[in-house]
Tab-separated table of C-alpha atoms in Angstrom:
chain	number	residue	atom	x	y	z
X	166	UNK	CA	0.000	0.000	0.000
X	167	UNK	CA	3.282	2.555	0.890
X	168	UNK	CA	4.979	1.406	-2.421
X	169	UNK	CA	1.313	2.454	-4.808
X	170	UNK	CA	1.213	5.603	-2.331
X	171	UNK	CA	4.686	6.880	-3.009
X	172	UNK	CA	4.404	5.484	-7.049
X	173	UNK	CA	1.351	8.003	-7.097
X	174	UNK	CA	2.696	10.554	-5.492
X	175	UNK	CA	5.543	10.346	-8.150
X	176	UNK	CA	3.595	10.568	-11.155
X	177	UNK	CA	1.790	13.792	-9.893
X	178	UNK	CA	5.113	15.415	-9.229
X	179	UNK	CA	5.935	14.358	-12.800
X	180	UNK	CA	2.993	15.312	-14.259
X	181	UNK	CA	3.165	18.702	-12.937
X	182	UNK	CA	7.063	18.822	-13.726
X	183	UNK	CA	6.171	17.911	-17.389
X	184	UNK	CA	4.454	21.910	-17.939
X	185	UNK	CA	7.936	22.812	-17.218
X	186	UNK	CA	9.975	20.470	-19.093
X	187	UNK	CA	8.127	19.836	-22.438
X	188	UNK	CA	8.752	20.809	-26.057
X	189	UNK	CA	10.114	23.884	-26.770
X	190	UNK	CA	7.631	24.604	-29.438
X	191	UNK	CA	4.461	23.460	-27.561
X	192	UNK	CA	3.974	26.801	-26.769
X	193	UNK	CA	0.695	28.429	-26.440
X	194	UNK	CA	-3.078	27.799	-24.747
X	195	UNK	CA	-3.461	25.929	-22.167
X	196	UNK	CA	-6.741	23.767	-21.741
X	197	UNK	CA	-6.995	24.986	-17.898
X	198	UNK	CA	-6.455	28.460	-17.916
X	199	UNK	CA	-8.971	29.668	-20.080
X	200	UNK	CA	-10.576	32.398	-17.997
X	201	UNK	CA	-8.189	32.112	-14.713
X	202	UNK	CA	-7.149	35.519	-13.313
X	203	UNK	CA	-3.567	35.151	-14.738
X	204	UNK	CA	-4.267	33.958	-18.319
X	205	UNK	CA	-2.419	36.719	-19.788
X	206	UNK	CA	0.819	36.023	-17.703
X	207	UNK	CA	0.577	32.900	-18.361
X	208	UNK	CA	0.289	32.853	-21.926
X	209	UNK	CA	2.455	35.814	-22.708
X	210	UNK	CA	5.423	33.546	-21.008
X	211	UNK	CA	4.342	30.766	-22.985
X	212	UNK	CA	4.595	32.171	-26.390
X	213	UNK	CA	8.286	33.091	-25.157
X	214	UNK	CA	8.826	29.325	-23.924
X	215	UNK	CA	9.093	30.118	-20.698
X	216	UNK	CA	6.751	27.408	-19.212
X	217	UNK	CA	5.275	24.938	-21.813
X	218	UNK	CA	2.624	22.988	-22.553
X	219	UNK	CA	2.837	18.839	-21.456
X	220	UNK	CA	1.104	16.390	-23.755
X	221	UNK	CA	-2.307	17.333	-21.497
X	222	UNK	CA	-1.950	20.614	-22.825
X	223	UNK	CA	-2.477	21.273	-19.181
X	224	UNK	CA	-0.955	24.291	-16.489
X	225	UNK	CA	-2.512	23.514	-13.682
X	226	UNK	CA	-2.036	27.112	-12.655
X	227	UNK	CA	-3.585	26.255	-8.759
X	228	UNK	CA	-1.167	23.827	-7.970
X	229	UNK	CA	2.094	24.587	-6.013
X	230	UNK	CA	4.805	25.167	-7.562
X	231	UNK	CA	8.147	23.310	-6.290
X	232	UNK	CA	11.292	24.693	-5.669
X	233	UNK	CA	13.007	23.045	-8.760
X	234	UNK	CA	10.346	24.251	-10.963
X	235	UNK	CA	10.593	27.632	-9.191
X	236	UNK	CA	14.478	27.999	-9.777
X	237	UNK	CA	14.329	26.540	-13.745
X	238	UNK	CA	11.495	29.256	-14.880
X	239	UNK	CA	13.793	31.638	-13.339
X	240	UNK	CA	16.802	30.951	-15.323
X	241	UNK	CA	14.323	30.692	-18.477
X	242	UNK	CA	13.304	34.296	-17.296
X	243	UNK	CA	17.040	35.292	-17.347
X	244	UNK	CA	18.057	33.870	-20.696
X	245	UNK	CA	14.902	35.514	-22.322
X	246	UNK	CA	16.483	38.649	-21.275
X	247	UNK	CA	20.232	38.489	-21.387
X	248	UNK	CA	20.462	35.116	-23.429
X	249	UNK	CA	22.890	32.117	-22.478
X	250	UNK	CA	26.091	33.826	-20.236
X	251	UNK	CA	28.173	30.649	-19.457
X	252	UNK	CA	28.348	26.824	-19.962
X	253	UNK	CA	26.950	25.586	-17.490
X	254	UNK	CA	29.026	23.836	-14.994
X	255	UNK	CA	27.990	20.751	-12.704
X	256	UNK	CA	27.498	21.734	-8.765
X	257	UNK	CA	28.284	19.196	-6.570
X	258	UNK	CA	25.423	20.286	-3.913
X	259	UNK	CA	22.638	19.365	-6.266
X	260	UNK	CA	21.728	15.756	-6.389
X	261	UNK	CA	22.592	14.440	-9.891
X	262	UNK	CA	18.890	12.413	-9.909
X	263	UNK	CA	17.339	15.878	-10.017
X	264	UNK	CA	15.338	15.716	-13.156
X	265	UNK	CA	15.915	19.555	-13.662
X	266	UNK	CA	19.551	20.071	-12.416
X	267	UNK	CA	20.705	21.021	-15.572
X	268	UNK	CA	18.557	24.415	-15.808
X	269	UNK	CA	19.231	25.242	-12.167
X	270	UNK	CA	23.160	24.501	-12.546
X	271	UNK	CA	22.802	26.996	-16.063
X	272	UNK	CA	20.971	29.705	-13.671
X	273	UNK	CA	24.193	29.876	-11.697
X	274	UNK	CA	26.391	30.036	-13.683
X	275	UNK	CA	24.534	32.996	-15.483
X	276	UNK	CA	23.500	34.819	-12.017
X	277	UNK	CA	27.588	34.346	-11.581
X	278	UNK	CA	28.467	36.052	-14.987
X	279	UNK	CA	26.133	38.777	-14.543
X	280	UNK	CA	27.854	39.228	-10.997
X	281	UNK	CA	31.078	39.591	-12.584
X	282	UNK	CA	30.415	42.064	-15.426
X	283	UNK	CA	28.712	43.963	-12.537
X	284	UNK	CA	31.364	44.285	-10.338
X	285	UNK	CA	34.076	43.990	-12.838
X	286	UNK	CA	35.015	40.747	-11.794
X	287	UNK	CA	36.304	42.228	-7.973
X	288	UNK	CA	34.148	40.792	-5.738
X	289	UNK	CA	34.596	36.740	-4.938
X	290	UNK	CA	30.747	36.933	-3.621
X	291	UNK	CA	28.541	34.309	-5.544
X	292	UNK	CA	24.539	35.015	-5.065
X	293	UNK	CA	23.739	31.729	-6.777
X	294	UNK	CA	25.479	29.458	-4.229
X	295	UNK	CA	24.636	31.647	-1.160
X	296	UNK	CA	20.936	31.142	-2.488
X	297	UNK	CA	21.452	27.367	-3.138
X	298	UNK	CA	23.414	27.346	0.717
X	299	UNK	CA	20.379	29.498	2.562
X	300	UNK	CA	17.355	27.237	0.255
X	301	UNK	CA	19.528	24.099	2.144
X	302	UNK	CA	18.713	26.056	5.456
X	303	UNK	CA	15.192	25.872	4.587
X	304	UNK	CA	14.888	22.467	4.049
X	305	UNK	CA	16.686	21.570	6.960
X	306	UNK	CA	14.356	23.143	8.962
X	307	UNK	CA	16.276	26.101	10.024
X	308	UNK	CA	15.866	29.844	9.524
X	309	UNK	CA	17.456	31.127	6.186
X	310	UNK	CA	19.569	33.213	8.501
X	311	UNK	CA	23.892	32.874	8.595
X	312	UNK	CA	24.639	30.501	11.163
X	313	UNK	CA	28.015	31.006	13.530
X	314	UNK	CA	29.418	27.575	11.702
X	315	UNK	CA	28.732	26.879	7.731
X	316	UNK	CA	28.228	23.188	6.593
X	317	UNK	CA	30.487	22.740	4.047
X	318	UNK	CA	28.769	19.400	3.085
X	319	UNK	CA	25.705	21.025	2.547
X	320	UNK	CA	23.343	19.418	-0.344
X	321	UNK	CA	20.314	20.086	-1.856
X	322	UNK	CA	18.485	16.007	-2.644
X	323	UNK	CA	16.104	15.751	-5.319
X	324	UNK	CA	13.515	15.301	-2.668
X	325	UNK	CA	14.130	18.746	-1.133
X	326	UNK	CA	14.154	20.063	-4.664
X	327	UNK	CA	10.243	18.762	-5.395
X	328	UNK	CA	9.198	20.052	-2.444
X	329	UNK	CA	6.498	23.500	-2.625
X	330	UNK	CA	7.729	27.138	-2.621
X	331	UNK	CA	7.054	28.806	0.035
X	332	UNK	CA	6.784	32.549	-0.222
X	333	UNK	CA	9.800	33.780	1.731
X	334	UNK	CA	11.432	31.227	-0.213
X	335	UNK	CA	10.700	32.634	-3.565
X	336	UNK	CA	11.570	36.153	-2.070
X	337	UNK	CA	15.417	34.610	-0.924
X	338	UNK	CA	15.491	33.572	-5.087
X	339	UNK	CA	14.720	36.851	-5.969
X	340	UNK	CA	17.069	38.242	-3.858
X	341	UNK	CA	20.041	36.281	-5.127
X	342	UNK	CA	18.899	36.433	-8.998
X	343	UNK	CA	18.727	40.496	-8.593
X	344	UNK	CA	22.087	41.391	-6.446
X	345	UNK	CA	23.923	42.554	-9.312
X	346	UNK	CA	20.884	45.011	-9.442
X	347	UNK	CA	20.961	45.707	-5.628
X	348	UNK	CA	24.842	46.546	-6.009
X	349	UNK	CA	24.352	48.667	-8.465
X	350	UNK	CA	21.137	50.795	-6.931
X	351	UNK	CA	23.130	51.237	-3.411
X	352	UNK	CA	26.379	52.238	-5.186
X	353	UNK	CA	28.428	49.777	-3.733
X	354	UNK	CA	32.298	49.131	-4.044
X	355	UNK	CA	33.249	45.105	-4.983
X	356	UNK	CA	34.889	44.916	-1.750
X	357	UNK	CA	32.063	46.131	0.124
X	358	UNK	CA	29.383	43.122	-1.241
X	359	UNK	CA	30.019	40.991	0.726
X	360	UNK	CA	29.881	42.912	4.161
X	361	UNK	CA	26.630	44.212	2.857
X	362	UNK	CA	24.872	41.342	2.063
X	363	UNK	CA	26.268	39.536	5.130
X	364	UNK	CA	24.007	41.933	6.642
X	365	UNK	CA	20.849	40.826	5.197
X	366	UNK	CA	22.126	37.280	6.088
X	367	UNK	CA	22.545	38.484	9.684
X	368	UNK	CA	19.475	39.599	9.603
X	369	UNK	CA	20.371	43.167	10.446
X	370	UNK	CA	17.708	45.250	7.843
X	371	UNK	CA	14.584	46.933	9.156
X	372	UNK	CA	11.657	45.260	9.466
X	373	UNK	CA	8.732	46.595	6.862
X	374	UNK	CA	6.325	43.305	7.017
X	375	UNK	CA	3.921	43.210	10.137
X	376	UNK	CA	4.252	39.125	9.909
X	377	UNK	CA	7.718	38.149	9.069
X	378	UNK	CA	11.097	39.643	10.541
X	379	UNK	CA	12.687	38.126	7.327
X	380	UNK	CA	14.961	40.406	5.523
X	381	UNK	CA	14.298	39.468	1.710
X	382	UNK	CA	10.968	40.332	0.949
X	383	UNK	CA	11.408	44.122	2.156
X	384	UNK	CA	14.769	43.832	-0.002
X	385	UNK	CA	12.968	42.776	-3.108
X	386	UNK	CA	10.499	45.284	-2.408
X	387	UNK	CA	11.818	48.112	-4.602
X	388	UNK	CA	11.279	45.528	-8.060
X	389	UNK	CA	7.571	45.947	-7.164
X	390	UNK	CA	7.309	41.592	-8.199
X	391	UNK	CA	5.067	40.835	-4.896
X	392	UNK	CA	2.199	43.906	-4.598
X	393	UNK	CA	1.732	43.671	-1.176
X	394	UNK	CA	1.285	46.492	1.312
X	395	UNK	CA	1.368	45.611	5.210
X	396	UNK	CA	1.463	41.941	5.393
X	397	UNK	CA	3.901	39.070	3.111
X	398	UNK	CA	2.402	35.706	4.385
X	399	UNK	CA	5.872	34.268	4.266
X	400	UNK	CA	4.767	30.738	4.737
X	401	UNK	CA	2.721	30.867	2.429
X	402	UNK	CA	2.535	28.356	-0.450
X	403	UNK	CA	2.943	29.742	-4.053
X	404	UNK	CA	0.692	28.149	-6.758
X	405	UNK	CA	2.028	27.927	-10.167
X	406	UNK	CA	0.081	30.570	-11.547
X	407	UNK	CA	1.177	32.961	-8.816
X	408	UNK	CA	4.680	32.440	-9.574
X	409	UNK	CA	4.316	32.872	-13.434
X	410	UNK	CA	2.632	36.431	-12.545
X	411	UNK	CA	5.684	36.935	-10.797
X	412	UNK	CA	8.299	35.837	-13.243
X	413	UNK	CA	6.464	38.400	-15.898
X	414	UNK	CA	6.878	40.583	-13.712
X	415	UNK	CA	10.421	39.855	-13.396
X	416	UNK	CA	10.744	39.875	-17.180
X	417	UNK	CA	9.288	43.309	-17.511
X	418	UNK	CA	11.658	44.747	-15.369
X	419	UNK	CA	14.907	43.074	-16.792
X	420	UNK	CA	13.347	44.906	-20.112
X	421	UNK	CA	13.178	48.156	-18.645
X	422	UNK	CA	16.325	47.771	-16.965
X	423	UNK	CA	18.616	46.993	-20.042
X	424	UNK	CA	16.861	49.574	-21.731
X	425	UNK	CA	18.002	52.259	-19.361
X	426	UNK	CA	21.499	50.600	-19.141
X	427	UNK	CA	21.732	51.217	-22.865
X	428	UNK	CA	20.233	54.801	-22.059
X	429	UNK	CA	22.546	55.590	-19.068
X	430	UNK	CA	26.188	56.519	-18.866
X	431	UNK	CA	29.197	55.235	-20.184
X	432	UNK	CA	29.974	52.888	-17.548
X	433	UNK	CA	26.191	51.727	-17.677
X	434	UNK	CA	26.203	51.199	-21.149
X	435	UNK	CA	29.320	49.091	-21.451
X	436	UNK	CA	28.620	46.859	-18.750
X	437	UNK	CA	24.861	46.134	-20.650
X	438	UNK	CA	26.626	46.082	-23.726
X	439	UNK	CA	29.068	43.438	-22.709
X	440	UNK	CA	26.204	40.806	-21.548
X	441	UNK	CA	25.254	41.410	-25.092
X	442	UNK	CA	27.993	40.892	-26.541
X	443	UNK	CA	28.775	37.869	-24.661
X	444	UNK	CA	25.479	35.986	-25.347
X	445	UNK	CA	26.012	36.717	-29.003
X	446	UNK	CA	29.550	35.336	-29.213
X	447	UNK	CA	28.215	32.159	-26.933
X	448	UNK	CA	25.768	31.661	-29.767
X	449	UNK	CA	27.670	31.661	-31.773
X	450	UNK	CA	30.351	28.734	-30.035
X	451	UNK	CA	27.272	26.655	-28.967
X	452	UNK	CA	25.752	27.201	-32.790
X	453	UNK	CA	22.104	28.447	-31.203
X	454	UNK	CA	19.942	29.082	-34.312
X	455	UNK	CA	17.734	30.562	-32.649
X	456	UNK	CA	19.641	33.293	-30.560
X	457	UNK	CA	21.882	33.733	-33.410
X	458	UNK	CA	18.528	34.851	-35.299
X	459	UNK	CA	17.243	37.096	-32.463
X	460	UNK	CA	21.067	39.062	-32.195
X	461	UNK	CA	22.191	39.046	-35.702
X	462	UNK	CA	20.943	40.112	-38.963
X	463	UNK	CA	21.899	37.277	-41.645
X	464	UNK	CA	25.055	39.534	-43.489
X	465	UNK	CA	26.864	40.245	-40.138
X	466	UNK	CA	26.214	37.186	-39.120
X	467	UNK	CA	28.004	35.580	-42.573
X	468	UNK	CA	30.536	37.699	-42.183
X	469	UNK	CA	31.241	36.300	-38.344
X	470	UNK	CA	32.070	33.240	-39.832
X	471	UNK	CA	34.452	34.456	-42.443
X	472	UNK	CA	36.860	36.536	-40.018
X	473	UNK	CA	40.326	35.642	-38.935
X	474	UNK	CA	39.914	35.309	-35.614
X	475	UNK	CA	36.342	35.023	-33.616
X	476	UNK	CA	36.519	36.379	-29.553
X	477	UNK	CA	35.533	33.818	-27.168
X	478	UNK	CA	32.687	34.688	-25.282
X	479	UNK	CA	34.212	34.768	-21.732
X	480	UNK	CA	37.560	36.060	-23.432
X	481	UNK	CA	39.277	39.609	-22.178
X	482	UNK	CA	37.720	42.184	-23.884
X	483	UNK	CA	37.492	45.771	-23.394
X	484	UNK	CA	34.602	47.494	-24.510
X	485	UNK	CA	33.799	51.029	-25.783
X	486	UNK	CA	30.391	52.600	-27.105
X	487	UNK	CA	29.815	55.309	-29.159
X	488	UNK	CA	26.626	56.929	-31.180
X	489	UNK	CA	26.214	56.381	-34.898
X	490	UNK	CA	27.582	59.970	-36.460
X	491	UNK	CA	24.204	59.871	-38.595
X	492	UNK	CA	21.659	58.005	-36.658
X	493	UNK	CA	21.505	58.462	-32.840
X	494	UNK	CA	19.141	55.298	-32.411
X	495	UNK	CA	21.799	53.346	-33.913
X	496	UNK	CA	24.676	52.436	-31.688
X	497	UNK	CA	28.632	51.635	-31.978
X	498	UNK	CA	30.163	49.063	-29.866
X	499	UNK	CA	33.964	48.139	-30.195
X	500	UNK	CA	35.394	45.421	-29.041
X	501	UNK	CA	39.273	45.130	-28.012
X	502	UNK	CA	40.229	41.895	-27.787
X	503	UNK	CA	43.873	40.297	-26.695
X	504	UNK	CA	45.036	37.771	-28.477
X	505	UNK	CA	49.163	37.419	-27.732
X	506	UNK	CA	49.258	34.355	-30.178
X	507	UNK	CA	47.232	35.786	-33.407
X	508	UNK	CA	47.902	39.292	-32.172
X	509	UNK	CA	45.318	41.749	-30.864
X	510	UNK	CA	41.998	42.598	-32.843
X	511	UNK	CA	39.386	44.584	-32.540
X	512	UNK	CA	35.350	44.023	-33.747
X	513	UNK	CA	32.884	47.164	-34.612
X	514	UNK	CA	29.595	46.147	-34.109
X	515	UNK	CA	26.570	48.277	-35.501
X	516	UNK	CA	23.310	47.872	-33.286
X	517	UNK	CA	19.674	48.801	-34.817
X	518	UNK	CA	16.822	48.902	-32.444
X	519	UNK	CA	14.906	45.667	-33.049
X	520	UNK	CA	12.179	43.684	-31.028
X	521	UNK	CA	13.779	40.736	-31.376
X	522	UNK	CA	15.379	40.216	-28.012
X	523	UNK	CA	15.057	41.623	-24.942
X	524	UNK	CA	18.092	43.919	-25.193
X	525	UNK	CA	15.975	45.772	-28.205
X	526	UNK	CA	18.813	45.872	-30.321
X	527	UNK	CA	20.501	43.703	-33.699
X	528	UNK	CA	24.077	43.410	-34.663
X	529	UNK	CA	23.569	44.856	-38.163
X	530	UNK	CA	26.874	44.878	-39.292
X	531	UNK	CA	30.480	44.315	-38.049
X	532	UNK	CA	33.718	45.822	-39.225
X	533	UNK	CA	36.735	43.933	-38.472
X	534	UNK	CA	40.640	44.937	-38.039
X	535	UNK	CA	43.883	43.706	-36.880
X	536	UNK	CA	45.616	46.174	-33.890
């Protein structure tokens, strides 16, 4: 009687894993959302691919969602906007048998390359395993608060993985997947990140929430994701369809974000435009047709292929920006790229505004020379 118990609980968890793991091009309606209060989030992230459709063609948009599925539609969320940063690399806290591992080890290694071009590569803080390390915390039954001794066996089982999301919990991946943003708004130095976000750790911010003395939902607050005024209901359970309002949400503001990083100063600008170029050049090493599409127009694109030498994505590089002479919607970026076998080069890349990706902006021609 235990063994059909556990079998059935199994196939639920796999049935509701399936919305998150099917076809890429299943996109579209769902047969059980027709008419639910978040129809249009959900749709809207399925035409991107975000979540999609299992052979039901169902959402179930009132069941919980778990913590795996919570943690792969967030890196889906962060390669709609900025595109694939790094290869992913396999952590050794996450149990292998985890049927979505790969996505959540990919959302780390992009949360750690966002980080980097952030903070120009000076800080040795990394929000994805401090998120991973305080999620552990949770499951063990503890507060996700720093302890006076760190585990350094610490690991995340499948089983903890398929459990539900709690609401504080979804506010602590929030808080991890936006620090580069935090750092940024509180004009922090690289040296100072991790002192400051020890703090939140500690448990040291003000209190905003009349039921939870948790840090990380006041420190999401500002990215307007949860719309809640007095109270967070941190224990609360999110449902699937809560959490897709709240990835769009996310989404939206990544949009408006890069948008004003292209808009805003030098520094600003280059750091935005390096995530860009860095997704474009890892599309092009991982041969993404679809990326490739969204970032390239097909002669620049043609002419990638043809030239000398190609940077590597996660190469040194120094980039500059500059406004078209003729056009100030279109935009310069030059890349300086070291290269003491070959010998240095250097790549001009014309951007267009386009809708085709979340940055708003197509490589629509590159000029290539030898320095």
């Amino acid at each position: 009687m235990m063994k059909r118990m556990v079998l059935c609980f199994l196939m639920a968890m796999l049935l509701v894993q399936s919305a998150w793991t099917g076809g890429a091009q299943a996109a579209g309606v769902f047969d059980d959302t027709e008419g639910h209060w978040a129809e249009q989030q959900i749709e809207e992230l399925a035409s991107l691919g975000i979540v999609k459709r299992n052979g039901k063609h169902a959402f179930y948009p009132n069941k919980p969602i778990t913590r795996g599925e919570a943690l792969a539609l967030l890196n889906r969320v962060v390669e709609t906007a900025y595109g694939s940063l790094e290869l992913p690399q396999r952590k050794n806290n996450v149990d292998y048998r985890f049927l979505l591992r790969g996505e959540v080890e990919q959302l780390l290694v992009n949360m750690k390359a966002i980080w980097q071009v952030e903070t120009n590569a000076r800080s040795n803080y990394d929000p994805g395993d401090r998120m991973l390390y305080y999620l552990y915390l949770a499951e063990s039954g503890q507060l996700m608060k720093k302890q006076q001794k760190e585990n350094p066996d610490w690991w995340l089982s499948s089983t903890a993985m398929q459990r539900p999301l709690s609401r504080e919990e979804a506010s602590l991946l929030l808080f991890h997947v936006l620090a580069p943003q935090k750092f940024r708004t509180v004009n922090l130095k690289p040296e100072d990140a991790v002192a400051y976000f020890n703090s939140f750790y500690e448990w040291k911010q003000d209190r905003f929430y009349r039921d939870t003395y948790s840090p990380y939902p006041l420190a999401i607050r500002e990215f307007q994701l949860f719309l809640t005024e007095k109270t967070f209901s941190p224990e609360k359970i999110m449902t699937r369809a809560e959490y897709a309002v709240v990835m769009k949400r996310l989404l939206d503001y990544y949009r408006s974000d890069i948008a004003s990083q292209f808009r805003g100063t030098g520094v600003h600008q280059q750091k935005i435009a390096q995530l860009y170029l860095r997704s474009a050049t890892l599309a092009l090493a991982k041969k993404q047709q679809a990326r490739l599409a969204a970032v390239f127009a097909p002669e620049p694109l043609q002419t990638m292929a043809t030239l000398p030498q190609v940077p590597k994505y996660n190469g040194p590089v120094s980039i500059t920006s500059k406004p078209d002479s003729n056009d100030p919607k279109i935009l310069w970026l030059i890349g300086h790229y070291a290269d003491p076998v070959k010998g240095d080069f250097q790549i001009e890349y014309k951007l267009e505004q386009d809708t085709s990706n979340a940055y708003g902006r197509k490589i629509t021609a590159v000029l290539y020379s030898e320095k």
